[in-house]
MMTF fields as JSON, N, C-alpha, C and O atoms, coordinates in Angstrom:
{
  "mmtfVersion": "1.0.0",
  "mmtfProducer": "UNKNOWN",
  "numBonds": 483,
  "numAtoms": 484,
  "numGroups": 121,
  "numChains": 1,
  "numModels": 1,
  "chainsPerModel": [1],
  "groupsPerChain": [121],
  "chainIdList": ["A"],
  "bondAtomList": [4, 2, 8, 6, 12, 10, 16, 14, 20, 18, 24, 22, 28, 26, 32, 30, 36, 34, 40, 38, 44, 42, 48, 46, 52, 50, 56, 54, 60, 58, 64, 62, 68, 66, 72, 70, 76, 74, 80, 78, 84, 82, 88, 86, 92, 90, 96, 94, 100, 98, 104, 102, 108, 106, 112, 110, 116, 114, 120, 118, 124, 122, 128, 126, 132, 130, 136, 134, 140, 138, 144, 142, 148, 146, 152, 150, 156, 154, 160, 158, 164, 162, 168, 166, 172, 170, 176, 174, 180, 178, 184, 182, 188, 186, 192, 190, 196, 194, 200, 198, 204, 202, 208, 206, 212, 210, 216, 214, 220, 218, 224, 222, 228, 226, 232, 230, 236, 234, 240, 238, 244, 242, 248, 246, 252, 250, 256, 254, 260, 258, 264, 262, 268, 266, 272, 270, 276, 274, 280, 278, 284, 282, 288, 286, 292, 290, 296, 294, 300, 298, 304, 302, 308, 306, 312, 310, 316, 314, 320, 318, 324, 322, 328, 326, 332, 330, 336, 334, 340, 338, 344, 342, 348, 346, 352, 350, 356, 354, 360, 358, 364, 362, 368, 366, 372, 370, 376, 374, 380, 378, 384, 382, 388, 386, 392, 390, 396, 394, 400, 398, 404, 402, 408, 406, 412, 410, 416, 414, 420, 418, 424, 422, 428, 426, 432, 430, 436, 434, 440, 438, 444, 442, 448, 446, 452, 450, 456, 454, 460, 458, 464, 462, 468, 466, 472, 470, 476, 474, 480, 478],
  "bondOrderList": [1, 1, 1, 1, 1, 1, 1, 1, 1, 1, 1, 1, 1, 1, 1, 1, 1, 1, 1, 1, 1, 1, 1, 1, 1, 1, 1, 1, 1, 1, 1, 1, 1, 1, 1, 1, 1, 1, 1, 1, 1, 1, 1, 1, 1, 1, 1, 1, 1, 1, 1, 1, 1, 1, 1, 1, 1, 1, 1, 1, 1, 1, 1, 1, 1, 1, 1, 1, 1, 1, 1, 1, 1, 1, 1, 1, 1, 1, 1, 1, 1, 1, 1, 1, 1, 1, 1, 1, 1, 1, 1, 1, 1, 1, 1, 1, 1, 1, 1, 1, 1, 1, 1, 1, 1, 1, 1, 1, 1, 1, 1, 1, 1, 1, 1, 1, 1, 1, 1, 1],
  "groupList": [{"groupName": "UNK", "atomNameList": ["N", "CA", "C", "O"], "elementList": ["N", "C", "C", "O"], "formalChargeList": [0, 0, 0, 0], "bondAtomList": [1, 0, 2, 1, 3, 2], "bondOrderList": [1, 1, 2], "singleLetterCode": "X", "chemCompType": "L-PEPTIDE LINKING"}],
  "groupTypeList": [0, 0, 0, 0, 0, 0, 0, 0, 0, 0, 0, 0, 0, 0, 0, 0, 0, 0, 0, 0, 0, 0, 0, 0, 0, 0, 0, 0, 0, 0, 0, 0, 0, 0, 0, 0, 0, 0, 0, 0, 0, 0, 0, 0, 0, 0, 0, 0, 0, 0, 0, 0, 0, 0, 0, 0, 0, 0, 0, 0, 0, 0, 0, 0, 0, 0, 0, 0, 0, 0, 0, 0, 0, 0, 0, 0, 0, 0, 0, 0, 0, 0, 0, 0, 0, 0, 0, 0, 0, 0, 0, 0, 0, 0, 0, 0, 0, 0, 0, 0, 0, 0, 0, 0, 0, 0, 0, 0, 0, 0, 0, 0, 0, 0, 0, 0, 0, 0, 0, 0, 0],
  "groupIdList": [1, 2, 3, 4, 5, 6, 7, 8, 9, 10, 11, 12, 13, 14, 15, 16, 17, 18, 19, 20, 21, 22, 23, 24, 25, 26, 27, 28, 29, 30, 31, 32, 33, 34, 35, 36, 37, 38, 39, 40, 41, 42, 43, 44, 45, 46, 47, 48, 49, 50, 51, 52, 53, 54, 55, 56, 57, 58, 59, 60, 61, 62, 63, 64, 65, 66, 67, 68, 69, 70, 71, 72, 73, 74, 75, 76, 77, 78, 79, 80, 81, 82, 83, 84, 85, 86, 87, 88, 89, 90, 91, 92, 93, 94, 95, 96, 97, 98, 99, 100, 101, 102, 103, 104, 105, 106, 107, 108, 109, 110, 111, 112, 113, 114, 115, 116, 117, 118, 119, 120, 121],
  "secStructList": [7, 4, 4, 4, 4, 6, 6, 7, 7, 2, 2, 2, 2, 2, 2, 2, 2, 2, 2, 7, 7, 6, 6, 7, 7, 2, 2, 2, 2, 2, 2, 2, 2, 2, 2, 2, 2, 6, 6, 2, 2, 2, 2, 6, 6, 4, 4, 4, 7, 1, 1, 7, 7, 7, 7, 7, 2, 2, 2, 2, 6, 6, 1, 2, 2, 2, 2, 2, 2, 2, 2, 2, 2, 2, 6, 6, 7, 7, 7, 7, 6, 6, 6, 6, 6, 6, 7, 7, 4, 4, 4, 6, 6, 7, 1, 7, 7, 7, 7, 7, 7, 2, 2, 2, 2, 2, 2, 2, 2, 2, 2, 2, 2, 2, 2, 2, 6, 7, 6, 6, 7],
  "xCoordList": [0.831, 0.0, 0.883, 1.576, 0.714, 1.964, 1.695, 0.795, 1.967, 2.016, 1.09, 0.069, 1.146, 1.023, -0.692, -1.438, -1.004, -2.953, -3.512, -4.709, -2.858, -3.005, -4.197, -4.052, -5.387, -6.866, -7.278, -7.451, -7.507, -7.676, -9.325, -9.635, -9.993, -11.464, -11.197, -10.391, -11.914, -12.594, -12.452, -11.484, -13.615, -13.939, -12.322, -11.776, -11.685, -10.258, -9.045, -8.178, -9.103, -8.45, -9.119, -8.342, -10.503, -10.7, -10.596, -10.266, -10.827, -10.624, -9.259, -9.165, -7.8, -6.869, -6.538, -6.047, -6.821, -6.432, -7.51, -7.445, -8.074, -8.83, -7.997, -7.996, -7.281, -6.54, -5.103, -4.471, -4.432, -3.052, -2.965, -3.741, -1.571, -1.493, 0.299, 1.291, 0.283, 1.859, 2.908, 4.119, 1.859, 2.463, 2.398, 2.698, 2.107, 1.626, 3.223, 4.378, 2.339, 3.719, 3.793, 2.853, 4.923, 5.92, 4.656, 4.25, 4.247, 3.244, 2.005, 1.314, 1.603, 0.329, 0.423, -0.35, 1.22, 1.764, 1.594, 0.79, 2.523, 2.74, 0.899, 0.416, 0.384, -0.942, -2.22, -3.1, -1.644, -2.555, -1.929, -2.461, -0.976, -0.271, -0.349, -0.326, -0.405, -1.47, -2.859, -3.263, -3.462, -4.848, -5.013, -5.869, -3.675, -3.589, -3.706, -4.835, -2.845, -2.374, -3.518, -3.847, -3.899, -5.584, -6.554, -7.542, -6.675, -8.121, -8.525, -9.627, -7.505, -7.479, -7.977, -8.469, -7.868, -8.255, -9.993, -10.364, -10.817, -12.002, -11.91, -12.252, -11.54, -11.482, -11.195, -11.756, -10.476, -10.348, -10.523, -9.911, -11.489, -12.433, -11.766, -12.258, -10.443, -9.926, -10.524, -10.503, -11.187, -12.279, -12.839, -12.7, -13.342, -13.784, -13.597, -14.494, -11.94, -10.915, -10.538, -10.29, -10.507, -10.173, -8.863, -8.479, -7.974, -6.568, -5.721, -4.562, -6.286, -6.115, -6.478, -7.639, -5.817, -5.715, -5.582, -4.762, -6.501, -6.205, -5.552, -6.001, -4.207, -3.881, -3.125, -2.151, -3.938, -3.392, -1.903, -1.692, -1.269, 0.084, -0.262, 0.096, -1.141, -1.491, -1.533, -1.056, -1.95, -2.631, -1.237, -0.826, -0.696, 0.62, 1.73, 2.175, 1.948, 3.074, 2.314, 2.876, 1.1, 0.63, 0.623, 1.181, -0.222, -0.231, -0.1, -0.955, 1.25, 2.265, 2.092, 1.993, 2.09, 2.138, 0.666, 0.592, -0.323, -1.695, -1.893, -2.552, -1.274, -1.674, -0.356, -0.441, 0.433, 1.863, 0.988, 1.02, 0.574, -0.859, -1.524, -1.789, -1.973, -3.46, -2.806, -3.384, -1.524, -1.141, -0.693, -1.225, 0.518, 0.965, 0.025, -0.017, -1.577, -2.194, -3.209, -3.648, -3.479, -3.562, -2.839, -3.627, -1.508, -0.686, -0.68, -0.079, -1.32, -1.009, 0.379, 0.71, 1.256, 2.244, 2.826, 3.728, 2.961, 3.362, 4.001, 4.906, 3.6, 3.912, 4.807, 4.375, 5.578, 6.077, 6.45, 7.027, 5.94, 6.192, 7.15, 7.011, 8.351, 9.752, 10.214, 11.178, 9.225, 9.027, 9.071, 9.983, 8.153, 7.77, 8.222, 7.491, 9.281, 9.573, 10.273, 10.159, 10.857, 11.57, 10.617, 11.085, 8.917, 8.399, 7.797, 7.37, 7.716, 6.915, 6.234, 6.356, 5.281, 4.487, 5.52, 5.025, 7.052, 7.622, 7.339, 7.435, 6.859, 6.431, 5.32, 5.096, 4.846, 3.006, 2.767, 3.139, 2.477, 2.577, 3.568, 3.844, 4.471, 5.997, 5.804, 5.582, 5.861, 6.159, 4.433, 3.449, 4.47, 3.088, 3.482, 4.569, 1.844, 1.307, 1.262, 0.936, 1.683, 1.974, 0.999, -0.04, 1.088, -0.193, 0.009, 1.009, -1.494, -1.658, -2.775, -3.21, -3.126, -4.297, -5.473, -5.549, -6.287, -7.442, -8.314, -8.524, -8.502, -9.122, -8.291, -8.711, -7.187, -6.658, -6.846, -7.02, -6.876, -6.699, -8.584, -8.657, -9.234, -10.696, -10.911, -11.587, -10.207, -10.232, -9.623, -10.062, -8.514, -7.804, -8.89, -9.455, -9.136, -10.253, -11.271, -11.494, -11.811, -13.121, -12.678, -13.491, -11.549, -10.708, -10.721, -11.236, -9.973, -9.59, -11.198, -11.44, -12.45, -13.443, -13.795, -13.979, -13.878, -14.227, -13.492, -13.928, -12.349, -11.098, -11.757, -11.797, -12.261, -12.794, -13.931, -14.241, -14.926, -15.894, -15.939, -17.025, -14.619, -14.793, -14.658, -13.509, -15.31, -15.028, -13.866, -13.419, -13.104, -11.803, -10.61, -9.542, -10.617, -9.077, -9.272, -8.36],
  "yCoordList": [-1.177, 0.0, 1.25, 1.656, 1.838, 2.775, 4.256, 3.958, 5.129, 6.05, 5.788, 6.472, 5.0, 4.879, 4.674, 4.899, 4.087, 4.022, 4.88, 4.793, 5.703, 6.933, 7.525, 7.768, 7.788, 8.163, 7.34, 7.791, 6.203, 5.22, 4.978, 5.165, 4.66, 4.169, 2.468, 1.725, 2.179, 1.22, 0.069, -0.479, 0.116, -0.47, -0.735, -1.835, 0.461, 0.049, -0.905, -1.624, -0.829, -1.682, -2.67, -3.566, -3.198, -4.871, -5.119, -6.256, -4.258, -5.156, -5.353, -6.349, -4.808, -4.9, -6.44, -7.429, -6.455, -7.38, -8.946, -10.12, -8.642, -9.705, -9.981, -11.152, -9.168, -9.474, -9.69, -10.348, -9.32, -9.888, -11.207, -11.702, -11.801, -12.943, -13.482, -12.769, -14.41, -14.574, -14.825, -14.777, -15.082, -15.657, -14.664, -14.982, -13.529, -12.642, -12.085, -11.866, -12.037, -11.632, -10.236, -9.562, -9.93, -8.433, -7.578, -6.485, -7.957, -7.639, -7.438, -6.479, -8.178, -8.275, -6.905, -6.25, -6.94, -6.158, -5.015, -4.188, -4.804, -2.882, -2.588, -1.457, -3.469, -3.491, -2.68, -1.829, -3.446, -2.982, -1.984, -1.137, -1.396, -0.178, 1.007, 2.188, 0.826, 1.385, 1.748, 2.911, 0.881, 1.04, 2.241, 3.076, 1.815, 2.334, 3.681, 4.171, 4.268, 5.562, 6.592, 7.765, 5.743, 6.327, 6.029, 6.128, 5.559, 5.371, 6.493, 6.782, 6.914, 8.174, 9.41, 10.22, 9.69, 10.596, 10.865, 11.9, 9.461, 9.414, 9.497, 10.606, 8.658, 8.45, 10.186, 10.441, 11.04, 11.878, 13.5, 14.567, 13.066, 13.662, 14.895, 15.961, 14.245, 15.104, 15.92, 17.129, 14.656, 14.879, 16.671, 17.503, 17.074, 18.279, 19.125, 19.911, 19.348, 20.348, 20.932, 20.225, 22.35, 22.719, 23.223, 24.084, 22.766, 23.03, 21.928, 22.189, 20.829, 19.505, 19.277, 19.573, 18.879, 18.776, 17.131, 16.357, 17.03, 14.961, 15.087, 15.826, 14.316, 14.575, 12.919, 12.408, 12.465, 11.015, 10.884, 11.441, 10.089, 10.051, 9.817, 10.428, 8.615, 8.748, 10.057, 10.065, 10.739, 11.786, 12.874, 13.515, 12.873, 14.215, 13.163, 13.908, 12.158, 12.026, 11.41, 10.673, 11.916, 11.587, 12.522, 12.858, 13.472, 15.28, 16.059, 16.573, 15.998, 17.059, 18.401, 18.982, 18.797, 20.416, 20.566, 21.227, 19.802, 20.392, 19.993, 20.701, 18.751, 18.409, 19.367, 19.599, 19.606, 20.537, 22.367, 23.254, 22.435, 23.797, 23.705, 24.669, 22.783, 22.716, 22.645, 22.965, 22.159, 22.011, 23.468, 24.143, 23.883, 25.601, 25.997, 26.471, 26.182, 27.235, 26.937, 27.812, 25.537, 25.552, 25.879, 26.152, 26.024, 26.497, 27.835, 28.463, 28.422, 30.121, 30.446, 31.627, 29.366, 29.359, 29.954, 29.154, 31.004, 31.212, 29.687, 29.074, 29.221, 27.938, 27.821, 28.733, 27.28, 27.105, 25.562, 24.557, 25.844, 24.434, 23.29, 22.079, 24.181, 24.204, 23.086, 22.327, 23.339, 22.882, 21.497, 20.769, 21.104, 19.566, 19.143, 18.484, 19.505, 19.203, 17.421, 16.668, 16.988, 16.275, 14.361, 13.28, 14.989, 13.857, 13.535, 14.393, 11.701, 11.085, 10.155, 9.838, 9.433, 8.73, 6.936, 5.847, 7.247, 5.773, 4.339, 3.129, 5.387, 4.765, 3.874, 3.108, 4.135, 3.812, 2.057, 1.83, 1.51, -0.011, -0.369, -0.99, 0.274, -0.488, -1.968, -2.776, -2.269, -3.675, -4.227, -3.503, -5.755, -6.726, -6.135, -5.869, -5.968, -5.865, -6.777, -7.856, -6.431, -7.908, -8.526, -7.985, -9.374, -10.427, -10.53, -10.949, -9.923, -9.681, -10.778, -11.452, -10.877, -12.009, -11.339, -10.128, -12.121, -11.801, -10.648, -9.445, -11.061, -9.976, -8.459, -7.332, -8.823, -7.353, -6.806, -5.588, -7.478, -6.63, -6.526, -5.779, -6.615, -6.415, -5.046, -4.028, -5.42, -4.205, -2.515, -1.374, -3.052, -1.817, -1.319, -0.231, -2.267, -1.99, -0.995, 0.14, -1.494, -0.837, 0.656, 1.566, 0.735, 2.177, 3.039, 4.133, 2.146, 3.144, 3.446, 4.565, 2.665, 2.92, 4.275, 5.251, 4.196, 5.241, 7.02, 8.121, 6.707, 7.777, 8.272, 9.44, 7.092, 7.312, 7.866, 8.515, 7.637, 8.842, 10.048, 10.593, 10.675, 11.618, 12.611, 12.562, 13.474, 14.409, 15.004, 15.034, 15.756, 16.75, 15.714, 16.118, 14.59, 13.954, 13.042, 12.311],
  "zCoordList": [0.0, 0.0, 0.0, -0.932, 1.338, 1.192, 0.185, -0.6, 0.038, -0.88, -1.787, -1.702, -2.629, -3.783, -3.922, -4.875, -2.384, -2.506, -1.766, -1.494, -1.386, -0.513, -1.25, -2.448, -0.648, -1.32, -2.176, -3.308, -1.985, -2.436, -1.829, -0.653, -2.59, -2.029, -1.592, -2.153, -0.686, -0.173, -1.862, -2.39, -2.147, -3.387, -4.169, -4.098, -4.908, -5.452, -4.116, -4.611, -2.96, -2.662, -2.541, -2.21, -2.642, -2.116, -4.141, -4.478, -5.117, -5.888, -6.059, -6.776, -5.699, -6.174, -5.101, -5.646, -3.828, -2.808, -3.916, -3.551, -4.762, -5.292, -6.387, -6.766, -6.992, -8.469, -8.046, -8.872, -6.998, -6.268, -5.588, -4.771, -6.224, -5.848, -5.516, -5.669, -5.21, -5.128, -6.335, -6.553, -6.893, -8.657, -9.475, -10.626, -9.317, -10.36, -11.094, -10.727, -12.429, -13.407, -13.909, -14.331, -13.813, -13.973, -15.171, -14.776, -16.185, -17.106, -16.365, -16.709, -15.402, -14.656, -13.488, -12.79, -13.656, -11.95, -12.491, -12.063, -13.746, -14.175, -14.988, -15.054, -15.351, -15.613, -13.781, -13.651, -13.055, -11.961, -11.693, -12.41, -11.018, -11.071, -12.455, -12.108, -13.405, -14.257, -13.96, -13.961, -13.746, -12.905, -11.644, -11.353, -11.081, -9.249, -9.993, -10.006, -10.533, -10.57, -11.748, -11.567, -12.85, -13.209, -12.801, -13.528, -11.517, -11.162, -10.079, -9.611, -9.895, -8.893, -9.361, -8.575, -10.935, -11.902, -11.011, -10.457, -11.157, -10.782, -9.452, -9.04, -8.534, -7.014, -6.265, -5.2, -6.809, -5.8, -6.803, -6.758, -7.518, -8.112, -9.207, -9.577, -9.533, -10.663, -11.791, -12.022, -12.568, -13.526, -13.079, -13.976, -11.935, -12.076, -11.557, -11.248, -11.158, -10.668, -12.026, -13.003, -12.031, -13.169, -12.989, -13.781, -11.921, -11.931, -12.857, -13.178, -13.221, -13.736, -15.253, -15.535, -16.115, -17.894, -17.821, -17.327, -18.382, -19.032, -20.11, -20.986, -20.316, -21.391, -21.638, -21.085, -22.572, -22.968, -24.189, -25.266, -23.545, -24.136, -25.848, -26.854, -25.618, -27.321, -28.339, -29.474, -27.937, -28.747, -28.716, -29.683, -27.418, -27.081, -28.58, -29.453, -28.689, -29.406, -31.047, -31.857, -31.139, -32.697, -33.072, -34.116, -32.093, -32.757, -31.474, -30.753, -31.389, -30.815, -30.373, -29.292, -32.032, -32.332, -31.266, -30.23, -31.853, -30.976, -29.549, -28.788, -29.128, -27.825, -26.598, -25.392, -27.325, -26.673, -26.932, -26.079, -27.76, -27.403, -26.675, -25.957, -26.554, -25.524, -23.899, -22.861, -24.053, -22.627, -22.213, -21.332, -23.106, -22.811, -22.642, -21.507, -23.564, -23.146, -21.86, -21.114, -21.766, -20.131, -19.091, -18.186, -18.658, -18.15, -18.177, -17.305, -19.138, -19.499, -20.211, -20.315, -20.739, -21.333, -22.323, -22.571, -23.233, -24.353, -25.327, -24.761, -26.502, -26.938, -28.414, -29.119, -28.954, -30.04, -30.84, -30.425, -31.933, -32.332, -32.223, -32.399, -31.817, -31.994, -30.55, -30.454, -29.676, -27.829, -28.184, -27.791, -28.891, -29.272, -30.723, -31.463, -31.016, -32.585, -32.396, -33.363, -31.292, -31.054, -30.443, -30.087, -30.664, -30.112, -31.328, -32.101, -31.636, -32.63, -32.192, -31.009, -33.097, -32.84, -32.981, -33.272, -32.644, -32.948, -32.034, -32.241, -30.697, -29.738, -29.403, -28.466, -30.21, -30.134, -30.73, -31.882, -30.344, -31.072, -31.525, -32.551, -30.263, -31.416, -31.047, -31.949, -30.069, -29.381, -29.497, -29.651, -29.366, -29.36, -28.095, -27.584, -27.622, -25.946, -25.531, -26.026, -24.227, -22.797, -22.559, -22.18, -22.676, -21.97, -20.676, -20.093, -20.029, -18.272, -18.066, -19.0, -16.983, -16.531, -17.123, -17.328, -17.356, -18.059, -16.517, -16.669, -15.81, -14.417, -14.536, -14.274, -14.946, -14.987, -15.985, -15.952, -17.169, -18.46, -18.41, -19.386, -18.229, -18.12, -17.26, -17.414, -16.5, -15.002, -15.564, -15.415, -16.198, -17.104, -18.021, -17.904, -18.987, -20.238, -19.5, -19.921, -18.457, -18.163, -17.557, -17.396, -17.311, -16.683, -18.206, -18.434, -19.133, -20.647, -20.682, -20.228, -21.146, -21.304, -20.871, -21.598, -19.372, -18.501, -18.981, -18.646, -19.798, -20.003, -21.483, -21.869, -22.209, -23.505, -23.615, -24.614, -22.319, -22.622, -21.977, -21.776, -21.53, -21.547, -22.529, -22.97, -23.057, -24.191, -24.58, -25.726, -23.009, -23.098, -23.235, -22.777, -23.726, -23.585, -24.916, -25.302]
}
């Protein structure tokens, strides 16, 4: 626990104490810890702090120029193309995705879901 579930609801720790096990594999693990750290987005009510920008990695290294705008000018930043000339999309499906336990990768899915309907991200 420790840090890392710090404002953590009730509900997100009995399901994580349900998907942890002694066997669990390095793929499975960075999968729930994925989870830990966006589920908090919802849990401690990010979504409608307007000090807070969702900004999904997908989108910052496909289109740069616009998602590196949208962030400066949330910040109040002055912005230039020039800031982000150095990020591409090489990253993105480079590698086949890890195979995690089916409970986790369900558990994740239903998190991206949750990320996908929101409008601003």
């Amino acid at each position: 626990d420790g840090w890392r579930s710090e404002g953590m609801s009730e509900t997100t720790h009995a399901l994580i104490r349900g998907l942890v096990h002694q066997d669990i594999d390095d793929a499975s693990a960075a999968g729930l810890i994925w989870y830990l750290r966006n589920v908090l987005y919802f849990e401690q009510g990010f979504k409608h702090d307007e000090r807070v920008l969702l900004v999904r990695y997908e989108y910052l290294v496909k289109e740069p120029i616009l998602e590196f705008a949208r962030i400066f000018e949330f910040m109040g930043i002055p912005y230039k193309p020039s800031y982000s000339k150095i990020v591409n999309a090489g990253s993105i499906k480079r590698r086949k995705p890890s195979q995690i336990e089916p409970g986790i990768r369900q558990t994740c899915d239903e998190l991206t879901n949750r990320f996908d309907a929101i409008s601003n991200c």
